[in-house]
Coordinates of C-alpha atoms in Angstrom, one line a residue:
M1 CA -40.7 63.3 8.9
P2 CA -41.0 65.4 5.6
P3 CA -37.9 63.9 4.0
K4 CA -39.3 60.4 4.6
R5 CA -42.5 61.2 2.8
A6 CA -40.6 62.5 -0.2
S7 CA -38.6 59.3 -0.4
R8 CA -41.8 57.1 -0.3
A9 CA -43.3 59.2 -3.1
K10 CA -40.2 58.7 -5.2
A11 CA -40.4 54.9 -4.6
N12 CA -43.7 54.8 -6.4
K13 CA -42.2 55.9 -9.7
N14 CA -40.3 53.1 -11.5
A15 CA -37.3 53.4 -13.8
E16 CA -39.3 54.0 -16.9
G17 CA -41.3 56.9 -15.5
T18 CA -44.5 54.8 -15.0
D19 CA -46.6 55.9 -12.1
V20 CA -48.3 53.2 -10.1
V21 CA -51.2 54.4 -8.0
M22 CA -52.3 52.2 -5.1
E23 CA -55.6 53.1 -3.5
A24 CA -56.0 51.9 0.1
T25 CA -59.8 52.1 0.1
T26 CA -60.5 49.6 -2.7
P27 CA -58.7 46.4 -3.8
A28 CA -58.9 47.5 -7.5
V29 CA -55.6 48.1 -9.2
A30 CA -55.1 50.9 -11.7
V31 CA -52.2 50.6 -14.1
Q32 CA -51.2 53.6 -16.2
T33 CA -49.1 52.7 -19.2
A34 CA -46.5 54.8 -20.9
P35 CA -47.3 56.8 -24.0
E36 CA -47.2 55.0 -27.4
D37 CA -44.0 56.8 -28.5
S38 CA -42.0 55.4 -25.5
D39 CA -39.2 52.9 -25.8
P40 CA -40.1 49.2 -26.5
T41 CA -38.3 48.1 -23.4
Q42 CA -40.7 50.2 -21.4
N43 CA -43.7 48.3 -22.9
D44 CA -42.2 44.9 -22.0
A45 CA -41.6 45.9 -18.4
T46 CA -45.1 47.4 -18.2
S47 CA -46.7 44.1 -19.5
E48 CA -44.7 42.0 -17.1
L49 CA -45.8 44.2 -14.2
K50 CA -49.4 44.1 -15.3
T51 CA -49.3 40.3 -15.4
I52 CA -47.8 40.1 -11.9
L53 CA -50.5 42.4 -10.5
Q54 CA -53.3 40.4 -12.1
R55 CA -51.9 37.2 -10.7
S56 CA -51.7 38.8 -7.2
V57 CA -55.3 40.0 -7.4
K58 CA -56.5 36.5 -8.4
R59 CA -54.6 34.8 -5.5
T60 CA -55.9 37.4 -3.1
R61 CA -59.5 36.8 -4.3
E62 CA -59.0 33.0 -3.9
L63 CA -57.8 33.4 -0.3
F64 CA -60.3 36.0 0.9
A65 CA -63.4 35.5 -1.1
Q66 CA -66.5 35.0 1.1
D67 CA -68.3 32.7 -1.3
Q68 CA -65.8 30.1 -2.6
D69 CA -68.4 28.7 -5.1
D70 CA -68.3 32.0 -7.0
I71 CA -64.6 32.3 -7.4
Y72 CA -64.6 31.6 -11.1
T73 CA -68.0 33.1 -11.8
G74 CA -67.7 35.7 -14.5
L75 CA -64.3 34.6 -15.8
G76 CA -65.9 33.8 -19.1
E77 CA -63.4 33.3 -21.8
D78 CA -60.4 34.2 -19.6
Q79 CA -60.2 30.6 -18.6
P80 CA -60.9 28.2 -21.5
S81 CA -59.4 25.3 -19.6
Q82 CA -62.0 25.8 -16.9
R83 CA -64.8 25.6 -19.4
V84 CA -63.4 22.4 -20.9
K85 CA -63.1 20.9 -17.4
L86 CA -66.7 21.7 -16.5
Q87 CA -67.9 20.6 -19.9
S88 CA -66.2 17.2 -19.7
K89 CA -67.3 16.6 -16.0
I90 CA -70.9 17.4 -16.8
Y91 CA -70.9 15.2 -19.8
D92 CA -69.4 12.3 -18.0
E93 CA -71.7 12.5 -15.0
F94 CA -75.0 13.5 -16.5
K95 CA -75.0 12.2 -20.1
Q96 CA -77.2 9.3 -19.1
V97 CA -79.9 11.6 -17.7
Q98 CA -79.9 14.2 -20.5
V99 CA -83.3 12.9 -21.6
L100 CA -85.6 12.9 -18.6
P101 CA -88.8 10.8 -18.5
Y102 CA -91.9 12.4 -19.7
P103 CA -93.7 12.6 -16.3
L104 CA -90.8 14.3 -14.7
L105 CA -90.5 16.8 -17.5
K106 CA -94.2 17.6 -17.3
R107 CA -94.0 18.2 -13.6
Q108 CA -90.9 20.4 -14.0
Q109 CA -92.7 22.5 -16.6
E110 CA -95.8 22.9 -14.4
Q111 CA -93.7 24.0 -11.5
L112 CA -92.0 26.5 -13.7
Q113 CA -95.3 27.8 -15.0
K114 CA -96.6 28.3 -11.4
K115 CA -93.4 30.0 -10.4
K116 CA -93.5 32.5 -13.3
G117 CA -97.3 32.8 -13.3
V118 CA -97.5 31.7 -16.9
K119 CA -100.6 29.6 -17.8
G120 CA -101.4 27.6 -20.9
A121 CA -97.7 26.9 -21.8
P122 CA -97.2 24.0 -24.2
T123 CA -96.5 20.6 -22.7
P124 CA -92.8 19.5 -23.3
S125 CA -92.2 16.6 -25.5
A126 CA -90.6 13.4 -24.3
G127 CA -87.4 14.2 -26.1
A128 CA -86.8 17.5 -24.3
T129 CA -83.6 17.7 -22.4
T130 CA -82.8 19.0 -18.9
Q131 CA -80.9 22.0 -20.2
G132 CA -83.9 23.0 -22.3
S133 CA -86.0 23.4 -19.1
D134 CA -83.2 25.2 -17.2
A135 CA -82.5 27.6 -20.0
A136 CA -85.8 29.4 -19.3
A137 CA -84.7 30.3 -15.8
G138 CA -81.8 32.3 -17.0
D139 CA -78.6 32.0 -19.0
S140 CA -75.5 31.5 -16.8
D141 CA -72.1 30.2 -17.6
V142 CA -73.1 26.7 -16.6
D143 CA -76.1 26.9 -18.9
K144 CA -73.9 27.9 -21.7
I145 CA -71.7 25.0 -21.1
L146 CA -74.7 22.7 -21.0
D147 CA -75.9 24.1 -24.3
S148 CA -72.5 23.4 -25.8
L149 CA -72.7 19.6 -25.0
P150 CA -73.2 17.3 -27.9
K151 CA -76.8 16.4 -28.5
K152 CA -78.1 12.9 -29.0
S153 CA -79.1 12.0 -32.5
G154 CA -82.6 10.6 -33.2
T155 CA -85.8 10.9 -31.3
A156 CA -85.8 9.6 -27.8
Q157 CA -88.5 7.1 -26.8
Q158 CA -90.8 7.6 -23.9
S159 CA -89.4 6.0 -20.8
S160 CA -90.4 5.8 -17.2
A161 CA -86.9 5.0 -16.0
L162 CA -84.5 7.6 -14.6
V163 CA -81.5 6.0 -16.3
V164 CA -81.4 5.1 -20.0
H165 CA -80.2 1.5 -20.2
K166 CA -78.5 0.0 -23.2
Q167 CA -80.4 -2.5 -25.2
T168 CA -78.9 -6.0 -24.9
I169 CA -79.0 -8.7 -27.6
N170 CA -79.6 -12.3 -26.7
N171 CA -79.8 -11.5 -23.0
P172 CA -79.5 -14.8 -21.0
F173 CA -81.1 -13.0 -18.0
P174 CA -84.2 -11.4 -19.4
D175 CA -85.7 -10.6 -16.0
A176 CA -82.8 -8.2 -15.3
P177 CA -83.9 -4.7 -16.6
G178 CA -81.5 -3.7 -19.3
G179 CA -79.3 -6.6 -18.4
N180 CA -77.0 -4.6 -16.1
S181 CA -79.1 -3.0 -13.4
S182 CA -77.9 -5.2 -10.5
L183 CA -74.6 -6.6 -9.3
V184 CA -75.8 -10.2 -9.5
R185 CA -78.1 -11.0 -12.4
R186 CA -80.5 -13.8 -11.4
P187 CA -82.2 -16.0 -14.0
I188 CA -85.9 -16.4 -14.1
A189 CA -87.1 -18.8 -11.5
K190 CA -88.8 -21.3 -13.7
A191 CA -90.3 -24.6 -12.3
V192 CA -89.5 -27.6 -14.4
R193 CA -92.4 -30.0 -14.7
P194 CA -91.3 -33.5 -13.7
E195 CA -91.7 -36.5 -16.0
W196 CA -94.1 -39.2 -15.0
H197 CA -92.4 -42.4 -13.8
P198 CA -94.1 -45.6 -12.6
P199 CA -93.8 -46.3 -8.9
W200 CA -91.3 -48.9 -7.7
K201 CA -92.2 -51.9 -5.6
L202 CA -90.3 -54.7 -3.8
M203 CA -89.6 -57.7 -6.0
R204 CA -87.4 -60.1 -4.1
V205 CA -85.6 -60.4 -0.7
I206 CA -82.4 -62.4 -0.7
S207 CA -80.8 -63.5 2.6
G208 CA -77.5 -65.2 3.0
H209 CA -75.0 -62.8 4.6
Q210 CA -74.2 -62.8 8.3
G211 CA -73.5 -59.1 8.5
W212 CA -74.5 -55.8 7.1
V213 CA -74.4 -55.7 3.3
R214 CA -72.0 -52.9 2.6
S215 CA -71.3 -53.1 -1.2
V216 CA -72.8 -54.3 -4.4
A217 CA -71.5 -54.5 -8.0
I218 CA -73.3 -55.5 -11.2
E219 CA -71.5 -57.6 -13.8
P220 CA -71.3 -55.9 -17.3
G221 CA -73.1 -58.8 -18.9
N222 CA -76.1 -58.2 -16.5
T223 CA -76.2 -61.9 -15.6
W224 CA -75.0 -61.9 -12.0
F225 CA -74.0 -59.4 -9.3
A226 CA -71.7 -59.5 -6.3
T227 CA -72.2 -58.3 -2.7
G228 CA -69.8 -57.7 0.1
A229 CA -70.8 -57.6 3.8
G230 CA -69.6 -57.4 7.3
D231 CA -69.1 -61.1 7.5
R232 CA -65.9 -60.6 5.4
I233 CA -67.4 -62.8 2.5
I234 CA -68.0 -61.8 -1.1
K235 CA -71.0 -63.6 -2.5
I236 CA -72.0 -63.8 -6.2
W237 CA -75.7 -64.1 -7.0
D238 CA -77.7 -64.9 -10.1
L239 CA -79.6 -61.8 -11.1
A240 CA -82.6 -63.5 -12.7
S241 CA -83.3 -66.1 -10.0
G242 CA -81.5 -64.6 -7.0
R243 CA -79.7 -67.9 -6.2
L244 CA -76.2 -68.0 -4.7
K245 CA -73.5 -69.0 -7.2
L246 CA -70.2 -68.5 -5.4
S247 CA -68.7 -67.3 -2.1
L248 CA -65.2 -65.8 -2.0
T249 CA -63.3 -65.6 1.3
G250 CA -60.0 -63.8 1.9
H251 CA -60.7 -60.5 3.6
I252 CA -60.2 -60.2 7.3
G253 CA -62.4 -57.1 7.6
Q254 CA -65.8 -56.1 6.3
V255 CA -65.9 -55.6 2.5
R256 CA -66.6 -51.9 1.8
G257 CA -66.2 -51.7 -2.0
L258 CA -66.6 -53.9 -5.1
G259 CA -66.0 -53.5 -8.8
V260 CA -66.3 -55.8 -11.8
S261 CA -64.1 -54.9 -14.8
S262 CA -65.6 -54.6 -18.3
R263 CA -62.3 -55.1 -20.0
H264 CA -60.9 -58.1 -18.0
P265 CA -62.3 -61.1 -16.1
Y266 CA -61.4 -59.4 -12.9
L267 CA -63.3 -58.6 -9.7
F268 CA -61.8 -56.0 -7.4
S269 CA -62.6 -55.7 -3.7
C270 CA -61.5 -53.5 -0.7
G271 CA -62.3 -53.4 2.9
D272 CA -61.6 -52.2 6.4
D273 CA -58.5 -54.5 6.6
K274 CA -56.6 -51.9 4.4
M275 CA -56.5 -54.5 1.6
V276 CA -57.3 -54.1 -2.1
K277 CA -57.6 -57.4 -3.9
C278 CA -57.9 -58.4 -7.5
W279 CA -59.8 -61.7 -8.1
D280 CA -59.5 -63.8 -11.2
L281 CA -63.0 -64.9 -12.1
E282 CA -61.7 -67.8 -14.1
T283 CA -59.9 -69.4 -11.2
N284 CA -61.8 -67.6 -8.4
K285 CA -58.6 -66.8 -6.7
V286 CA -56.7 -63.6 -5.6
I287 CA -54.0 -62.8 -8.1
R288 CA -52.9 -59.3 -7.0
H289 CA -52.7 -57.1 -3.9
Y290 CA -52.4 -53.3 -3.9
H291 CA -50.6 -52.1 -0.8
G292 CA -50.4 -48.5 0.2
H293 CA -53.4 -47.4 2.2
L294 CA -52.8 -46.5 5.8
S295 CA -56.3 -47.3 7.1
G296 CA -59.5 -48.8 6.0
V297 CA -60.4 -48.6 2.3
Y298 CA -64.0 -47.5 1.8
A299 CA -64.6 -47.2 -2.0
L300 CA -63.1 -48.2 -5.3
A301 CA -63.8 -47.4 -8.9
L302 CA -62.5 -48.7 -12.3
H303 CA -61.6 -46.5 -15.2
P304 CA -63.9 -47.3 -18.2
T305 CA -61.1 -47.1 -20.8
L306 CA -57.8 -47.4 -19.0
D307 CA -56.3 -50.2 -16.9
V308 CA -56.5 -48.0 -13.9
L309 CA -57.9 -48.6 -10.4
V310 CA -58.8 -45.8 -8.0
T311 CA -59.4 -46.5 -4.3
S312 CA -60.2 -44.2 -1.4
G313 CA -60.4 -44.6 2.3
R314 CA -60.1 -43.4 5.8
D315 CA -56.6 -42.0 5.4
A316 CA -58.1 -39.0 3.5
T317 CA -56.5 -39.9 0.2
A318 CA -57.5 -41.5 -3.1
R319 CA -54.8 -43.7 -4.7
V320 CA -54.5 -44.4 -8.4
W321 CA -53.1 -47.8 -9.2
D322 CA -51.8 -49.5 -12.4
M323 CA -54.1 -52.5 -12.6
R324 CA -51.4 -54.8 -14.0
T325 CA -48.2 -53.8 -12.3
K326 CA -49.8 -53.1 -8.9
Q327 CA -47.8 -49.8 -8.8
G328 CA -49.2 -46.6 -7.4
I329 CA -49.5 -43.9 -10.1
H330 CA -50.8 -41.0 -8.0
V331 CA -51.7 -40.3 -4.4
L332 CA -54.6 -37.8 -4.6
T333 CA -54.2 -35.7 -1.5
G334 CA -56.2 -32.6 -0.4
H335 CA -59.2 -34.0 1.6
T336 CA -59.1 -33.6 5.3
G337 CA -61.5 -36.3 6.1
T338 CA -62.5 -39.8 5.1
V339 CA -62.9 -40.1 1.3
S340 CA -66.3 -41.9 1.3
A341 CA -66.9 -42.3 -2.4
V342 CA -65.0 -42.2 -5.7
R343 CA -66.1 -42.4 -9.3
C344 CA -64.3 -42.6 -12.7
Q345 CA -65.4 -41.5 -16.2
E346 CA -63.8 -41.2 -19.6
A347 CA -63.7 -37.4 -20.0
D348 CA -62.2 -34.9 -17.6
P349 CA -62.7 -34.8 -14.7
Q350 CA -61.8 -38.5 -14.9
V351 CA -61.8 -38.9 -11.1
I352 CA -64.4 -37.4 -8.7
T353 CA -64.2 -37.9 -5.0
S354 CA -66.5 -37.0 -2.1
S355 CA -65.4 -36.8 1.5
M356 CA -66.6 -36.5 5.0
D357 CA -64.9 -33.1 5.2
S358 CA -68.1 -31.9 3.3
T359 CA -66.2 -31.2 0.0
V360 CA -66.3 -32.8 -3.4
R361 CA -63.1 -32.7 -5.5
L362 CA -62.7 -33.0 -9.3
W363 CA -59.3 -34.4 -10.3
D364 CA -57.0 -34.1 -13.2
L365 CA -55.9 -37.8 -13.7
A366 CA -52.8 -37.0 -15.8
A367 CA -51.4 -34.4 -13.4
G368 CA -52.7 -35.9 -10.2
K369 CA -54.0 -32.6 -9.0
T370 CA -57.3 -31.0 -8.1
I371 CA -59.2 -29.2 -10.8
T372 CA -62.1 -27.9 -8.7
T373 CA -63.2 -28.2 -5.1
L374 CA -67.0 -28.0 -4.5
T375 CA -67.8 -26.6 -1.0
H376 CA -71.6 -26.3 -1.3
H377 CA -72.4 -29.1 1.2
K378 CA -72.4 -28.2 4.9
K379 CA -72.1 -31.8 6.2
S380 CA -70.2 -34.9 5.3
V381 CA -70.8 -36.2 1.7
R382 CA -71.3 -40.0 2.0
A383 CA -72.6 -41.0 -1.4
M384 CA -72.1 -40.1 -5.0
A385 CA -73.5 -41.4 -8.4
L386 CA -72.8 -40.6 -12.0
H387 CA -75.5 -40.3 -14.6
P388 CA -75.1 -43.1 -17.2
T389 CA -75.9 -41.0 -20.2
E390 CA -75.5 -37.4 -19.2
F391 CA -72.3 -35.5 -18.2
T392 CA -73.6 -34.9 -14.7
F393 CA -73.4 -36.5 -11.3
A394 CA -75.1 -36.2 -7.9
T395 CA -73.8 -36.1 -4.3
A396 CA -75.7 -36.9 -1.1
S397 CA -75.2 -35.3 2.3
P398 CA -77.4 -35.0 5.5
D399 CA -78.2 -31.4 4.5
N400 CA -79.5 -32.2 0.9
L401 CA -78.9 -33.9 -2.3
K402 CA -77.2 -31.9 -5.1
Q403 CA -76.9 -32.2 -8.8
W404 CA -73.8 -31.1 -10.6
K405 CA -72.7 -30.6 -14.2
C406 CA -69.3 -31.6 -15.5
P407 CA -66.6 -30.7 -16.4
E408 CA -66.4 -27.5 -14.3
G409 CA -68.6 -28.8 -11.5
Q410 CA -71.3 -26.3 -12.0
F411 CA -74.2 -26.6 -9.4
M412 CA -77.5 -27.4 -11.1
R413 CA -80.2 -28.0 -8.4
N414 CA -81.1 -29.4 -5.0
F415 CA -83.2 -32.5 -4.5
E416 CA -85.5 -31.9 -1.5
G417 CA -88.4 -34.0 -0.4
P418 CA -91.5 -32.9 1.5
G419 CA -90.1 -34.1 4.8
G420 CA -86.5 -33.3 4.5
V421 CA -83.7 -34.6 2.3
T422 CA -85.3 -38.1 1.9
G423 CA -88.7 -37.2 3.0
G424 CA -88.1 -38.9 6.3
G425 CA -84.8 -37.6 7.5
G426 CA -81.8 -39.8 8.1
I427 CA -78.3 -39.8 6.6
V428 CA -78.2 -40.8 2.9
N429 CA -75.7 -43.6 2.4
A430 CA -76.6 -44.8 -1.1
L431 CA -77.3 -43.1 -4.5
A432 CA -78.0 -44.7 -7.8
I433 CA -79.2 -43.3 -11.2
N434 CA -80.5 -45.1 -14.3
A435 CA -80.8 -44.1 -17.9
D436 CA -84.6 -43.3 -17.5
N437 CA -83.7 -40.3 -15.3
V438 CA -84.7 -42.0 -12.0
M439 CA -82.5 -41.4 -9.0
F440 CA -82.7 -43.5 -5.9
S441 CA -81.6 -42.5 -2.5
G442 CA -81.4 -44.7 0.6
A443 CA -80.8 -43.6 4.2
D444 CA -79.6 -45.2 7.4
N445 CA -83.2 -45.1 8.8
G446 CA -84.7 -47.1 5.9
A447 CA -86.1 -44.1 4.1
I448 CA -86.2 -44.7 0.3
G449 CA -86.7 -41.9 -2.2
F450 CA -87.2 -42.0 -5.9
W451 CA -86.5 -38.7 -7.7
D452 CA -87.0 -37.3 -11.2
W453 CA -83.6 -36.3 -12.4
K454 CA -84.6 -33.4 -14.6
S455 CA -86.7 -31.5 -12.1
G456 CA -85.5 -32.8 -8.7
Y457 CA -89.0 -33.8 -7.7
Q458 CA -89.5 -36.8 -5.4
F459 CA -92.2 -38.8 -7.0
Q460 CA -92.2 -41.8 -4.5
R461 CA -91.3 -42.2 -0.9
L462 CA -91.1 -45.6 0.9
D463 CA -89.8 -47.1 4.1
S464 CA -87.8 -50.3 3.9
L465 CA -89.2 -53.3 5.8
V466 CA -86.8 -55.4 7.8
Q467 CA -86.9 -59.2 7.5
P468 CA -88.6 -61.2 10.3
G469 CA -86.5 -61.5 13.4
S470 CA -84.6 -58.2 12.9
L471 CA -84.9 -55.1 14.9
E472 CA -86.7 -52.0 13.6
S473 CA -83.4 -50.1 13.9
E474 CA -81.9 -52.4 11.3
A475 CA -83.8 -50.9 8.4
G476 CA -80.7 -48.9 7.2
I477 CA -79.6 -49.0 3.5
F478 CA -75.9 -49.0 2.9
C479 CA -75.5 -49.5 -0.9
A480 CA -77.6 -49.5 -4.0
E481 CA -77.1 -50.1 -7.7
F482 CA -79.2 -50.3 -10.8
D483 CA -78.6 -53.1 -13.2
K484 CA -77.5 -52.4 -16.8
T485 CA -81.0 -52.2 -18.1
G486 CA -82.1 -49.8 -15.4
L487 CA -85.2 -51.9 -14.7
R488 CA -84.0 -53.6 -11.5
L489 CA -82.6 -52.0 -8.3
I490 CA -80.5 -53.9 -5.9
T491 CA -80.0 -52.6 -2.3
G492 CA -77.9 -53.9 0.5
E493 CA -79.3 -53.3 4.0
A494 CA -78.6 -53.4 7.7
D495 CA -80.9 -56.4 8.3
K496 CA -78.4 -58.6 6.4
T497 CA -80.6 -58.9 3.3
I498 CA -80.4 -58.0 -0.3
K499 CA -83.6 -56.5 -1.8
I500 CA -84.4 -56.3 -5.5
W501 CA -86.9 -53.6 -6.6
K502 CA -88.7 -53.2 -9.9
E503 CA -91.1 -50.8 -11.5
D504 CA -94.9 -51.5 -11.2
D505 CA -95.9 -52.8 -14.6
Q506 CA -99.6 -52.1 -14.0
A507 CA -99.2 -48.5 -13.1
T508 CA -100.4 -45.8 -15.5
P509 CA -100.5 -41.9 -15.2
E510 CA -104.3 -42.3 -14.5
S511 CA -103.9 -44.8 -11.7
H512 CA -100.9 -43.0 -10.2
P513 CA -101.2 -39.3 -11.1
L514 CA -98.4 -37.0 -10.6
D515 CA -98.9 -35.0 -7.4
W516 CA -96.8 -32.0 -8.3
K517 CA -97.2 -28.3 -7.4
P518 CA -94.8 -25.8 -8.9
S519 CA -92.8 -23.7 -6.5
L520 CA -90.6 -20.8 -7.3
V521 CA -88.8 -20.9 -4.0
R522 CA -85.6 -22.9 -4.3
K523 CA -82.1 -22.6 -3.0
R524 CA -79.4 -21.5 -5.4
Y525 CA -76.4 -23.0 -3.6

């Protein structure tokens, strides 16, 4: 055994004569360096060994320290990178709350005074920072890092908020604090006061059809109008007197859509017989047929500036036709249900369709593709109308009536009456809008509603009366159209009659006051 001990003692002395003493009782390491007059190679080896031992001590401390949070406590300037890391982290996470609100600072100072037993200490100012209150408790490494953070210039204003918000300029949502405090910024719910409109009353009842009156169209000169009905006949009436001028026969199914061209002496008609006809009003004969629909054609629209005709029907498509050559330009596909209504306008979207699949589509006429699909409605959309002067339109569904803004199809508001969509329930089949911002809605149960376009307020509610000899269930309204002046309203109804409505000339705001109560509760979809 003695020889072994001697060999171990020799092993503790390195080649340069440096003694390394390892104490078993303490983890401390004592390194004895060589004298100053030793060889330079000995100094290099000593420094390398010292570095290795320090690294070993640090690793041992990381592995076996009881309090992991205090591993780097006391490192001080030995780890500058650690200080930079802590400083950047604290600055990124707490820079917004460096300036605490005045009540919280005051409460902190009072608690600190009670803790230290100090009375009568001065009240902190609103611009005091969090590190200023913590520095009194003691200076640690973290406090030193906090003190080294850049200070905000200027005097902070008193605020009761925990987070300092940036001031916004021309904020479109002034009710949102700071402009960015919530994920969805909601505008101020502001009720629009409706404009006063005189009430409407029944002016004339015209009978002559032998079936439901399904379509109506006004001549651009405002002298006559045409109606199509379930008796497969198109009748032309004088607008002033209401007398029958002409009857056109040729369809073998009920006539569902009519349109009078403002550029040519043509009348266009479509029906359940899958036919689209062009009538020459100078000879009162059919001059063109447009073949292509696979089922009944429910609606048609004429482009205001182009020689283009757009029809839609039960085959879930809208077809764009060249008016002169009878050739199909586009087949607008995408709907999954009957396309109940179609409208055309000069600017994009030039074609708008509504369908019984509860969607509304805005189309690019040049490309023949969908620009936007509006899915706000929950039930089938059966009627649609364009505003004559604004770049807006409205759609009707059993759930509600909605107003939209072109060209992107932005939702504007809902039209909701006191007793439901029309004030009396029912399915809205007809919509019409005039230049005086009056919108008409007619339902299949005879419910008539007159609405203020700007506010969505229903200022009049009526029930259509059936002609003598008809059933009460035949009070439905299938089509409606304002004349070019907007002073007459023509409706086609299920009791086989055509009714003409006009404004009450004797009504005044005093005799018929506006019964409107503002409400801030409204649907935003």
